[in-house]
Amino acid sequence: MNSITPPPSKYVSKAVIKRLPRYFRYLRELIRNGTLRISSKDLAAKMNITSSQIRQDLNCFGGFGQQGYGYNVMSLYMEISKILGLEENFKAIIVGMGNIGKALAGNPLFEKRGVSVSGLFDINPEIIGSEYAGLKIRPMTEIEDFCKQNSVSIAVLAVPKSEGESVAKFLYNECGIKGFWNFSNMELSNKIGDAIIENIHLGDTLMTLCYELSQRNKEK
Amino acid sequence: MNSITPPPSKYVSKAVIKRLPRYFRYLRELIRNGTLRISSKDLAAKMNITSSQIRQDLNCFGGFGQQGYGYNVMSLYMEISKILGLEENFKAIIVGMGNIGKALAGNPLFEKRGVSVSGLFDINPEIIGSEYAGLKIRPMTEIEDFCKQNSVSIAVLAVPKSEGESVAKFLYNECGIKGFWNFSNMELSNKIGDAIIENIHLGDTLMTLCYELSQRNKEK
DNA sequence: TAGATTGTTAATCGATTAACAATC
DNA sequence: TAGATTGTTAATCGATTAACAATC
């Protein structure tokens, strides 16, 4: 079997992409501390990775550093924001206002990443019409018009597992949603056309924590 | 530089461990469907991975299959539960009853993985004493005694970033907590003695979603 | 200039996949 | 038994690290 044809331009591996958010966080922290420049060596020490990896990762996207000096913290932060698409100001809706939906609505994480939550949706008539985190909870019947009128690109899926697939399909097919931040615990990969899907399984990390704990117990 | 000495018994790579929860979920689903046996080939097709990988992964822990037959779904599920330490019935507390803490308290994910949430804690006097998800919210002053009396091993850290480190240190040093499911957005690795820490950064996956969306937009 | 640190190539390491003998 | 599928070794592939010339 031959290798898969790499995407058009310069191919950036999934491993690198998954590390970008961490760089973003550490740079943000450095800015907060008033640090103006940093070498790959110093950043590596903070992040507990190798300086080689930092230089390799960043050079997938361009030469952001300067020999003998290091990296300008602010400009590197802005480059990474741009690479991550955070400057595109994607619009999101939250679908399902149960406990998870509520914890996410009004959470500052969206704003920090340039994503704006513009609509909240649920099917429960008892909460429809009420306000949460400064936004009105709307009925699902309004979702199609809302997405089209507000150029929504991301749906935060916080519906029960049993509804995950059908709601996602509706959002993809009828509402033009192409990105799913999926908390429904239904794995949607390859099920929703060419949509981009991030399946979040909170329980998975709890299980690896249990694994490590039980290994620790066995050692003794 | 030489390679790090592998842990005592048979070394299992981090990559394998991180896949175990996903096997756990698919097997659970198969049980729910009433499937009694499955071959690595069929499971691989469902999970969108290779059958080789499944066989390699499982054989880190033992020969659970049978040639010509495949794997017994129920017994494989139980083996994986055991490997993951889910049968040890770890006790957990939730520290910080803000939006995230509330979304986690009473969430069925704990029960599904054999972890029991036995205590909720906060510093806000307005909510201390009230009930949430069937449990009383207690003041932080009671946390030390509570952990010791109830053999708590896991703390779900849902406090603000600014408090993450100090609360974790207190729990580790004074309360005997060795496992942290850390939602505080403060990276705690290497900061809390030899504690086992799962840092959860929800925003990271939102960022990779944005990255993929913006790449998609550029292609066209 | 001299020292520092990048960008980048080459070497190493680890993880995934393929292949097949063993065996149910 | 014959067919199916595992467990496991070997081959491939990809990701990380080391090293150093380029250069600020």
CSV table of C-alpha atoms (C1' of nucleotides) in Angstrom, one decimal:
chain,number,residue,atom,x,y,z
A,1,MET,CA,0.0,0.0,0.0
A,2,ASN,CA,1.3,3.4,-0.8
A,3,SER,CA,1.4,6.4,1.5
A,4,ILE,CA,-1.6,8.8,1.4
A,5,THR,CA,-1.1,11.8,-0.8
A,6,PRO,CA,-0.2,14.7,1.5
A,7,PRO,CA,-2.5,17.7,1.5
A,8,PRO,CA,-1.7,20.4,-1.1
A,9,SER,CA,0.8,22.9,0.4
A,10,LYS,CA,3.3,22.1,3.0
A,11,TYR,CA,2.1,19.2,5.1
A,12,VAL,CA,1.9,19.7,8.8
A,13,SER,CA,1.5,16.6,10.9
A,14,LYS,CA,-1.3,16.1,13.3
A,15,ALA,CA,1.2,15.8,16.1
A,16,VAL,CA,2.4,19.3,15.5
A,17,ILE,CA,-1.0,20.8,15.2
A,18,LYS,CA,-2.0,19.3,18.5
A,19,ARG,CA,0.9,21.0,20.2
A,20,LEU,CA,0.1,24.5,18.9
A,21,PRO,CA,-2.6,25.2,21.5
A,22,ARG,CA,0.0,24.5,24.2
A,23,TYR,CA,2.4,27.0,22.7
A,24,PHE,CA,-0.4,29.4,22.5
A,25,ARG,CA,-1.0,29.0,26.2
A,26,TYR,CA,2.5,29.4,27.3
A,27,LEU,CA,3.1,32.4,25.1
A,28,ARG,CA,0.0,34.0,26.5
A,29,GLU,CA,1.3,33.4,30.0
A,30,LEU,CA,4.7,35.0,29.0
A,31,ILE,CA,2.9,38.0,27.7
A,32,ARG,CA,1.0,38.3,31.0
A,33,ASN,CA,4.3,38.2,32.8
A,34,GLY,CA,5.7,41.0,30.6
A,35,THR,CA,8.4,38.7,29.0
A,36,LEU,CA,9.4,40.2,25.7
A,37,ARG,CA,11.6,37.6,24.2
A,38,ILE,CA,12.4,33.9,24.8
A,39,SER,CA,14.8,31.3,23.4
A,40,SER,CA,13.7,27.9,22.4
A,41,LYS,CA,15.9,26.6,25.2
A,42,ASP,CA,14.1,28.6,27.9
A,43,LEU,CA,10.7,27.9,26.5
A,44,ALA,CA,11.5,24.2,26.3
A,45,ALA,CA,12.5,24.2,30.0
A,46,LYS,CA,9.2,25.8,31.0
A,47,MET,CA,7.2,23.4,28.8
A,48,ASN,CA,9.2,20.3,29.7
A,49,ILE,CA,10.0,19.4,26.0
A,50,THR,CA,13.1,19.7,23.9
A,51,SER,CA,14.2,23.0,22.3
A,52,SER,CA,14.7,21.0,19.1
A,53,GLN,CA,11.0,20.1,19.0
A,54,ILE,CA,10.0,23.8,19.4
A,55,ARG,CA,12.2,24.9,16.6
A,56,GLN,CA,11.1,22.0,14.4
A,57,ASP,CA,7.4,22.7,15.1
A,58,LEU,CA,7.6,26.4,14.5
A,59,ASN,CA,9.5,26.0,11.3
A,60,CYS,CA,6.6,24.1,9.8
A,61,PHE,CA,5.0,27.5,9.5
A,62,GLY,CA,7.9,29.9,9.0
A,63,GLY,CA,11.1,31.3,10.5
A,64,PHE,CA,9.7,33.3,13.4
A,65,GLY,CA,12.9,33.5,15.4
A,66,GLN,CA,16.2,35.4,15.0
A,67,GLN,CA,19.6,33.8,15.4
A,68,GLY,CA,21.4,34.9,18.6
A,69,TYR,CA,18.2,36.4,20.0
A,70,GLY,CA,15.4,33.9,20.2
A,71,TYR,CA,11.7,34.7,19.6
A,72,ASN,CA,9.8,37.8,20.2
A,73,VAL,CA,7.0,36.6,22.5
A,74,MET,CA,4.3,38.9,21.3
A,75,SER,CA,4.9,38.4,17.6
A,76,LEU,CA,5.2,34.7,18.0
A,77,TYR,CA,1.9,34.6,19.9
A,78,MET,CA,0.2,36.5,17.1
A,79,GLU,CA,1.6,34.2,14.5
A,80,ILE,CA,0.4,31.2,16.3
A,81,SER,CA,-3.1,32.8,16.8
A,82,LYS,CA,-3.2,33.4,13.1
A,83,ILE,CA,-2.0,29.8,12.2
A,84,LEU,CA,-4.7,28.5,14.5
A,85,GLY,CA,-7.3,30.6,12.8
A,86,LEU,CA,-8.2,32.4,15.9
A,87,GLU,CA,-8.3,35.7,14.0
A,88,GLU,CA,-11.1,34.5,11.8
A,89,ASN,CA,-13.6,35.1,14.6
A,90,PHE,CA,-15.6,32.1,14.1
A,91,LYS,CA,-19.2,32.2,15.3
A,92,ALA,CA,-20.5,29.3,17.4
A,93,ILE,CA,-23.8,28.2,18.8
A,94,ILE,CA,-24.4,25.9,21.8
A,95,VAL,CA,-26.9,23.2,21.2
A,96,GLY,CA,-28.3,21.6,24.4
A,97,MET,CA,-28.4,23.6,27.6
A,98,GLY,CA,-28.0,20.9,30.1
A,99,ASN,CA,-25.2,20.9,32.6
A,100,ILE,CA,-22.4,20.8,30.0
A,101,GLY,CA,-24.1,23.4,27.8
A,102,LYS,CA,-24.5,25.7,30.8
A,103,ALA,CA,-20.9,25.2,31.9
A,104,LEU,CA,-19.7,26.2,28.4
A,105,ALA,CA,-22.1,29.1,27.8
A,106,GLY,CA,-20.5,32.2,29.2
A,107,ASN,CA,-17.2,30.4,29.7
A,108,PRO,CA,-14.4,32.9,28.9
A,109,LEU,CA,-12.6,30.2,27.0
A,110,PHE,CA,-14.4,31.2,23.8
A,111,GLU,CA,-13.6,34.8,24.0
A,112,LYS,CA,-9.9,34.0,24.7
A,113,ARG,CA,-9.7,32.2,21.4
A,114,GLY,CA,-11.6,34.7,19.3
A,115,VAL,CA,-14.7,32.5,19.0
A,116,SER,CA,-18.0,34.2,19.8
A,117,VAL,CA,-21.0,32.3,21.1
A,118,SER,CA,-24.0,33.9,19.4
A,119,GLY,CA,-26.8,31.5,20.2
A,120,LEU,CA,-28.1,29.0,22.7
A,121,PHE,CA,-30.6,26.3,21.8
A,122,ASP,CA,-32.6,23.7,23.6
A,123,ILE,CA,-35.8,21.6,23.2
A,124,ASN,CA,-37.0,22.0,26.7
A,125,PRO,CA,-40.0,24.5,26.7
A,126,GLU,CA,-39.5,25.3,30.3
A,127,ILE,CA,-36.1,27.0,29.7
A,128,ILE,CA,-36.8,28.3,26.1
A,129,GLY,CA,-37.1,32.1,26.3
A,130,SER,CA,-35.1,32.4,29.5
A,131,GLU,CA,-31.7,34.1,29.5
A,132,TYR,CA,-28.4,32.4,30.3
A,133,ALA,CA,-25.0,34.2,30.4
A,134,GLY,CA,-26.6,37.1,28.7
A,135,LEU,CA,-28.1,35.2,25.8
A,136,LYS,CA,-31.6,34.0,25.2
A,137,ILE,CA,-32.2,30.2,25.0
A,138,ARG,CA,-34.0,29.6,21.7
A,139,PRO,CA,-36.1,26.7,20.4
A,140,MET,CA,-34.5,24.2,17.9
A,141,THR,CA,-37.1,25.3,15.4
A,142,GLU,CA,-35.2,28.6,15.0
A,143,ILE,CA,-31.8,27.1,14.6
A,144,GLU,CA,-31.7,26.9,10.8
A,145,ASP,CA,-32.6,30.5,10.2
A,146,PHE,CA,-30.3,31.6,13.0
A,147,CYS,CA,-27.2,29.8,11.6
A,148,LYS,CA,-27.7,31.2,8.2
A,149,GLN,CA,-28.4,34.8,9.3
A,150,ASN,CA,-25.4,34.8,11.7
A,151,SER,CA,-22.9,32.9,9.6
A,152,VAL,CA,-22.4,30.3,12.3
A,153,SER,CA,-19.6,27.9,11.6
A,154,ILE,CA,-19.2,25.9,14.8
A,155,ALA,CA,-21.8,24.0,16.8
A,156,VAL,CA,-21.0,23.0,20.3
A,157,LEU,CA,-22.9,19.8,20.6
A,158,ALA,CA,-24.0,19.3,24.2
A,159,VAL,CA,-27.0,17.1,23.6
A,160,PRO,CA,-27.5,13.6,24.9
A,161,LYS,CA,-25.7,10.8,23.1
A,162,SER,CA,-28.9,9.5,21.6
A,163,GLU,CA,-29.5,12.8,19.8
A,164,GLY,CA,-25.9,13.5,18.8
A,165,GLU,CA,-26.0,12.0,15.4
A,166,SER,CA,-29.3,13.3,14.2
A,167,VAL,CA,-28.8,16.8,15.5
A,168,ALA,CA,-25.3,16.9,13.9
A,169,LYS,CA,-26.7,15.7,10.6
A,170,PHE,CA,-29.4,18.3,10.7
A,171,LEU,CA,-26.9,21.1,11.5
A,172,TYR,CA,-24.6,19.9,8.7
A,173,ASN,CA,-27.2,19.3,6.0
A,174,GLU,CA,-29.7,22.1,6.7
A,175,CYS,CA,-27.8,24.8,8.6
A,176,GLY,CA,-24.4,24.9,6.9
A,177,ILE,CA,-22.4,24.0,10.0
A,178,LYS,CA,-19.0,22.6,9.2
A,179,GLY,CA,-17.3,22.3,12.6
A,180,PHE,CA,-18.5,20.3,15.6
A,181,TRP,CA,-17.1,20.6,19.1
A,182,ASN,CA,-18.8,17.4,20.1
A,183,PHE,CA,-19.6,16.7,23.8
A,184,SER,CA,-22.4,14.3,23.1
A,185,ASN,CA,-20.3,11.2,23.6
A,186,MET,CA,-21.4,9.9,20.3
A,187,GLU,CA,-18.4,9.5,18.0
A,188,LEU,CA,-19.3,11.4,14.9
A,189,SER,CA,-16.1,11.0,12.8
A,190,ASN,CA,-16.9,9.9,9.2
A,191,LYS,CA,-20.6,10.1,9.9
A,192,ILE,CA,-21.3,13.7,9.0
A,193,GLY,CA,-20.1,14.3,5.4
A,194,ASP,CA,-16.9,16.3,5.3
A,195,ALA,CA,-17.5,18.1,8.6
A,196,ILE,CA,-14.6,18.8,10.9
A,197,ILE,CA,-15.3,17.1,14.2
A,198,GLU,CA,-13.6,17.2,17.6
A,199,ASN,CA,-15.1,14.5,19.7
A,200,ILE,CA,-14.7,15.2,23.4
A,201,HIS,CA,-14.8,12.2,25.7
A,202,LEU,CA,-14.2,13.6,29.1
A,203,GLY,CA,-14.3,10.2,30.7
A,204,ASP,CA,-11.3,9.0,28.7
A,205,THR,CA,-8.9,11.1,30.7
A,206,LEU,CA,-10.5,10.0,33.9
A,207,MET,CA,-9.8,6.4,32.9
A,208,THR,CA,-6.2,7.0,32.1
A,209,LEU,CA,-5.9,8.7,35.5
A,210,CYS,CA,-7.4,5.6,37.1
A,211,TYR,CA,-5.0,3.5,35.1
A,212,GLU,CA,-2.0,5.4,36.4
A,213,LEU,CA,-3.3,5.4,39.9
A,214,SER,CA,-3.8,1.6,39.9
A,215,GLN,CA,-0.3,1.1,38.4
A,216,ARG,CA,1.1,3.1,41.2
A,217,ASN,CA,-0.7,1.0,43.8
A,218,LYS,CA,0.6,-2.2,42.2
A,219,GLU,CA,4.2,-1.0,42.3
A,220,LYS,CA,4.1,-1.0,46.1
B,1,MET,CA,22.1,10.1,26.1
B,2,ASN,CA,20.7,6.7,27.0
B,3,SER,CA,17.0,5.7,26.9
B,4,ILE,CA,15.1,6.0,30.1
B,5,THR,CA,14.9,2.8,32.1
B,6,PRO,CA,11.5,1.2,31.4
B,7,PRO,CA,9.1,0.7,34.3
B,8,PRO,CA,9.5,-2.6,36.2
B,9,SER,CA,7.3,-5.2,34.5
B,10,LYS,CA,6.3,-5.2,30.9
B,11,TYR,CA,6.5,-1.6,29.5
B,12,VAL,CA,3.3,-0.3,27.9
B,13,SER,CA,3.7,2.8,25.9
B,14,LYS,CA,1.7,5.9,26.6
B,15,ALA,CA,0.2,5.7,23.1
B,16,VAL,CA,-1.4,2.3,24.0
B,17,ILE,CA,-2.7,3.5,27.3
B,18,LYS,CA,-4.4,6.5,25.7
B,19,ARG,CA,-6.3,4.1,23.3
B,20,LEU,CA,-7.6,1.8,26.0
B,21,PRO,CA,-10.6,4.1,27.0
B,22,ARG,CA,-11.7,4.1,23.4
B,23,TYR,CA,-11.7,0.3,23.3
B,24,PHE,CA,-13.6,0.4,26.5
B,25,ARG,CA,-16.3,2.6,25.0
B,26,TYR,CA,-16.7,0.5,21.8
B,27,LEU,CA,-16.9,-2.7,23.8
B,28,ARG,CA,-19.5,-1.2,26.1
B,29,GLU,CA,-21.5,-0.3,23.0
B,30,LEU,CA,-21.2,-3.8,21.6
B,31,ILE,CA,-22.4,-5.2,24.9
B,32,ARG,CA,-25.4,-2.9,24.7
B,33,ASN,CA,-26.1,-4.2,21.2
B,34,GLY,CA,-26.0,-7.7,22.4
B,35,THR,CA,-22.9,-8.6,20.4
B,36,LEU,CA,-21.2,-11.6,22.0
B,37,ARG,CA,-18.0,-11.9,20.0
B,38,ILE,CA,-16.0,-9.8,17.6
B,39,SER,CA,-12.8,-10.2,15.5
B,40,SER,CA,-10.1,-7.7,15.5
B,41,LYS,CA,-11.0,-7.1,11.8
B,42,ASP,CA,-14.6,-6.2,12.5
B,43,LEU,CA,-13.7,-4.1,15.6
B,44,ALA,CA,-11.0,-2.3,13.5
B,45,ALA,CA,-13.6,-1.4,10.8
B,46,LYS,CA,-15.9,0.0,13.4
B,47,MET,CA,-13.2,2.0,15.1
B,48,ASN,CA,-11.5,3.1,11.9
B,49,ILE,CA,-8.1,1.7,12.9
B,50,THR,CA,-6.1,-1.4,11.8
B,51,SER,CA,-6.7,-4.8,13.1
B,52,SER,CA,-3.0,-5.1,13.6
B,53,GLN,CA,-3.1,-2.3,16.0
B,54,ILE,CA,-5.9,-3.8,18.0
B,55,ARG,CA,-4.1,-7.1,18.3
B,56,GLN,CA,-0.8,-5.4,19.2
B,57,ASP,CA,-2.4,-3.2,21.8
B,58,LEU,CA,-4.3,-6.0,23.5
B,59,ASN,CA,-1.3,-8.3,23.6
B,60,CYS,CA,0.6,-5.8,25.8
B,61,PHE,CA,-1.7,-7.1,28.5
B,62,GLY,CA,-2.3,-10.7,27.6
B,63,GLY,CA,-3.8,-13.0,25.0
B,64,PHE,CA,-7.4,-12.3,25.3
B,65,GLY,CA,-8.5,-13.7,21.9
B,66,GLN,CA,-8.9,-17.1,20.5
B,67,GLN,CA,-7.6,-18.1,17.1
B,68,GLY,CA,-10.3,-18.7,14.5
B,69,TYR,CA,-12.9,-17.1,16.8
B,70,GLY,CA,-12.0,-13.6,17.8
B,71,TYR,CA,-12.6,-12.0,21.2
B,72,ASN,CA,-15.4,-12.5,23.6
B,73,VAL,CA,-16.9,-9.1,24.0
B,74,MET,CA,-17.9,-9.3,27.6
B,75,SER,CA,-14.7,-10.8,28.9
B,76,LEU,CA,-12.6,-8.4,26.9
B,77,TYR,CA,-14.6,-5.5,28.3
B,78,MET,CA,-14.0,-6.8,31.8
B,79,GLU,CA,-10.3,-7.3,31.2
B,80,ILE,CA,-9.9,-3.8,30.0
B,81,SER,CA,-11.9,-2.4,32.9
B,82,LYS,CA,-9.5,-4.3,35.2
B,83,ILE,CA,-6.4,-3.0,33.3
B,84,LEU,CA,-7.8,0.5,33.6
B,85,GLY,CA,-8.2,0.1,37.3
B,86,LEU,CA,-11.9,0.8,37.1
B,87,GLU,CA,-12.6,-2.1,39.5
B,88,GLU,CA,-10.7,-0.4,42.3
B,89,ASN,CA,-13.6,1.9,42.9
B,90,PHE,CA,-11.6,5.0,43.4
B,91,LYS,CA,-13.2,7.7,45.6
B,92,ALA,CA,-13.2,11.2,44.3
B,93,ILE,CA,-14.1,14.7,45.5
B,94,ILE,CA,-14.9,17.7,43.5
B,95,VAL,CA,-13.2,20.9,44.5
B,96,GLY,CA,-14.8,24.1,43.3
B,97,MET,CA,-18.5,24.2,42.6
B,98,GLY,CA,-18.6,26.7,39.8
B,99,ASN,CA,-20.1,25.9,36.4
B,100,ILE,CA,-17.6,23.2,35.6
B,101,GLY,CA,-17.8,21.6,39.1
B,102,LYS,CA,-21.6,21.6,38.8
B,103,ALA,CA,-21.5,20.0,35.3
B,104,LEU,CA,-19.3,17.2,36.7
B,105,ALA,CA,-21.1,16.6,40.0
B,106,GLY,CA,-23.9,14.2,39.3
B,107,ASN,CA,-22.6,13.4,35.8
B,108,PRO,CA,-23.1,9.7,35.1
B,109,LEU,CA,-19.5,9.5,33.7
B,110,PHE,CA,-18.1,8.8,37.1
B,111,GLU,CA,-20.4,5.9,37.9
B,112,LYS,CA,-19.8,4.4,34.4
B,113,ARG,CA,-16.2,4.1,35.3
B,114,GLY,CA,-16.5,2.9,38.8
B,115,VAL,CA,-15.4,6.1,40.4
B,116,SER,CA,-17.6,7.5,43.1
B,117,VAL,CA,-17.9,11.1,43.9
B,118,SER,CA,-18.3,11.3,47.6
B,119,GLY,CA,-17.7,15.0,48.5
B,120,LEU,CA,-18.2,18.4,47.0
B,121,PHE,CA,-16.3,21.4,48.3
B,122,ASP,CA,-16.3,25.2,47.8
B,123,ILE,CA,-15.2,28.4,49.5
B,124,ASN,CA,-18.4,30.3,48.8
B,125,PRO,CA,-20.4,30.6,52.1
B,126,GLU,CA,-23.6,31.3,50.1
B,127,ILE,CA,-23.6,27.8,48.6
B,128,ILE,CA,-21.9,25.9,51.5
B,129,GLY,CA,-24.4,23.6,53.1
B,130,SER,CA,-26.7,23.5,50.2
B,131,GLU,CA,-27.2,20.3,48.3
B,132,TYR,CA,-26.2,19.5,44.7
B,133,ALA,CA,-26.8,16.3,42.9
B,134,GLY,CA,-27.7,14.6,46.2
B,135,LEU,CA,-24.5,15.7,48.0
B,136,LYS,CA,-23.9,18.5,50.5
B,137,ILE,CA,-21.5,21.2,49.5
B,138,ARG,CA,-18.9,21.4,52.3
B,139,PRO,CA,-16.4,24.1,53.3
B,140,MET,CA,-12.8,23.7,52.4
B,141,THR,CA,-12.0,23.6,56.1
B,142,GLU,CA,-13.5,20.1,56.2
B,143,ILE,CA,-11.6,18.7,53.3
B,144,GLU,CA,-8.6,17.3,55.1
B,145,ASP,CA,-10.6,15.2,57.5
B,146,PHE,CA,-13.0,14.2,54.8
B,147,CYS,CA,-10.3,12.9,52.5
B,148,LYS,CA,-8.7,10.8,55.3
B,149,GLN,CA,-12.0,9.4,56.6
B,150,ASN,CA,-13.3,8.5,53.2
B,151,SER,CA,-10.0,7.2,51.5
B,152,VAL,CA,-10.3,9.7,48.7
B,153,SER,CA,-7.7,9.2,46.0
B,154,ILE,CA,-8.9,11.5,43.2
B,155,ALA,CA,-9.5,15.3,43.4
B,156,VAL,CA,-11.4,16.8,40.5
B,157,LEU,CA,-9.9,20.3,40.5
B,158,ALA,CA,-12.5,22.8,39.3
B,159,VAL,CA,-11.1,25.9,41.0
B,160,PRO,CA,-10.0,29.0,39.2
B,161,LYS,CA,-6.5,29.0,37.6
B,162,SER,CA,-5.1,31.3,40.2
B,163,GLU,CA,-6.0,28.8,43.0
B,164,GLY,CA,-5.1,25.6,41.1
B,165,GLU,CA,-1.5,25.2,42.3
B,166,SER,CA,-2.1,26.1,46.0
B,167,VAL,CA,-5.2,23.9,46.3
B,168,ALA,CA,-3.4,21.0,44.6
B,169,LYS,CA,-0.4,21.3,46.9
B,170,PHE,CA,-2.6,21.4,50.0
B,171,LEU,CA,-4.6,18.3,48.8
B,172,TYR,CA,-1.4,16.5,48.0
B,173,ASN,CA,0.6,17.4,51.1
B,174,GLU,CA,-2.1,17.4,53.8
B,175,CYS,CA,-4.9,15.2,52.4
B,176,GLY,CA,-3.1,12.3,50.8
B,177,ILE,CA,-4.6,12.9,47.4
B,178,LYS,CA,-2.5,11.3,44.7
B,179,GLY,CA,-4.5,11.8,41.5
B,180,PHE,CA,-5.7,15.0,40.0
B,181,TRP,CA,-8.3,15.5,37.3
B,182,ASN,CA,-7.4,19.0,36.7
B,183,PHE,CA,-9.8,21.5,35.1
B,184,SER,CA,-8.2,24.6,36.6
B,185,ASN,CA,-6.3,25.4,33.5
B,186,MET,CA,-3.1,25.7,35.5
B,187,GLU,CA,-0.6,23.1,34.3
B,188,LEU,CA,0.4,21.1,37.3
B,189,SER,CA,2.8,18.5,35.9
B,190,ASN,CA,6.0,18.3,37.9
B,191,LYS,CA,4.7,20.8,40.4
B,192,ILE,CA,2.9,18.4,42.8
B,193,GLY,CA,5.5,15.9,44.0
B,194,ASP,CA,4.8,12.5,42.5
B,195,ALA,CA,1.1,13.1,42.0
B,196,ILE,CA,-0.6,11.7,38.9
B,197,ILE,CA,-2.1,14.6,37.0
B,198,GLU,CA,-4.4,14.8,34.0
B,199,ASN,CA,-4.5,18.4,32.9
B,200,ILE,CA,-7.7,19.2,31.0
B,201,HIS,CA,-7.5,22.1,28.7
B,202,LEU,CA,-10.9,22.2,27.0
B,203,GLY,CA,-9.8,25.2,24.9
B,204,ASP,CA,-7.1,23.2,23.2
B,205,THR,CA,-9.5,21.1,21.2
B,206,LEU,CA,-11.5,24.2,20.3
B,207,MET,CA,-8.3,25.7,18.9
B,208,THR,CA,-7.5,22.6,16.8
B,209,LEU,CA,-11.1,22.8,15.5
B,210,CYS,CA,-10.5,26.4,14.5
B,211,TYR,CA,-7.3,25.4,12.8
B,212,GLU,CA,-9.0,22.7,10.7
B,213,LEU,CA,-11.8,25.1,9.8
B,214,SER,CA,-9.5,27.8,8.7
B,215,GLN,CA,-7.4,25.4,6.7
B,216,ARG,CA,-10.6,24.2,5.0
B,217,ASN,CA,-11.5,27.8,4.2
B,218,LYS,CA,-8.1,28.4,2.7
B,219,GLU,CA,-8.3,25.4,0.4
B,220,LYS,CA,-11.1,27.0,-1.6
C,1,DT,C1',33.7,41.1,16.7
C,2,DA,C1',32.3,37.1,19.8
C,3,DG,C1',28.5,34.8,21.8
C,4,DA,C1',24.1,33.2,21.3
C,5,DT,C1',20.6,30.9,19.1
C,6,DT,C1',18.2,29.9,15.1
C,7,DG,C1',16.9,26.9,11.0
C,8,DT,C1',17.7,22.6,9.0
C,9,DT,C1',19.8,18.2,8.0
C,10,DA,C1',20.9,13.7,9.6
C,11,DA,C1',20.5,10.2,13.2
C,12,DT,C1',17.8,7.9,16.4
C,13,DC,C1',14.0,6.3,18.3
C,14,DG,C1',9.3,4.7,18.8
C,15,DA,C1',4.9,3.5,16.9
C,16,DT,C1',2.2,1.4,13.2
C,17,DT,C1',1.4,-1.8,9.7
C,18,DA,C1',2.1,-6.1,7.2
C,19,DA,C1',2.8,-10.8,7.1
C,20,DC,C1',2.4,-15.3,8.5
C,21,DA,C1',3.0,-19.4,11.3
C,22,DA,C1',0.4,-21.2,15.2
C,23,DT,C1',-3.8,-22.9,16.5
C,24,DC,C1',-8.6,-22.9,17.7
D,1,DT,C1',-10.7,-31.4,8.8
D,2,DA,C1',-10.8,-26.6,6.6
D,3,DG,C1',-11.5,-21.9,7.5
D,4,DA,C1',-10.8,-18.2,10.3
D,5,DT,C1',-8.3,-15.4,13.2
D,6,DT,C1',-5.1,-14.8,16.6
D,7,DG,C1',-0.3,-13.7,18.6
D,8,DT,C1',4.0,-12.2,17.2
D,9,DT,C1',8.0,-11.1,14.4
D,10,DA,C1',9.8,-8.2,10.9
D,11,DA,C1',9.4,-4.2,7.9
D,12,DT,C1',7.9,0.3,7.3
D,13,DC,C1',6.8,4.6,8.5
D,14,DG,C1',6.7,8.9,11.1
D,15,DA,C1',8.1,11.7,14.9
D,16,DT,C1',11.7,13.2,18.0
D,17,DT,C1',16.2,14.5,19.1
D,18,DA,C1',21.0,15.7,18.1
D,19,DA,C1',24.2,18.3,15.8
D,20,DC,C1',26.0,22.1,13.5
D,21,DA,C1',26.6,25.5,9.9
D,22,DA,C1',24.4,29.9,9.1
D,23,DT,C1',23.7,34.3,10.9
D,24,DC,C1',22.0,37.9,13.9
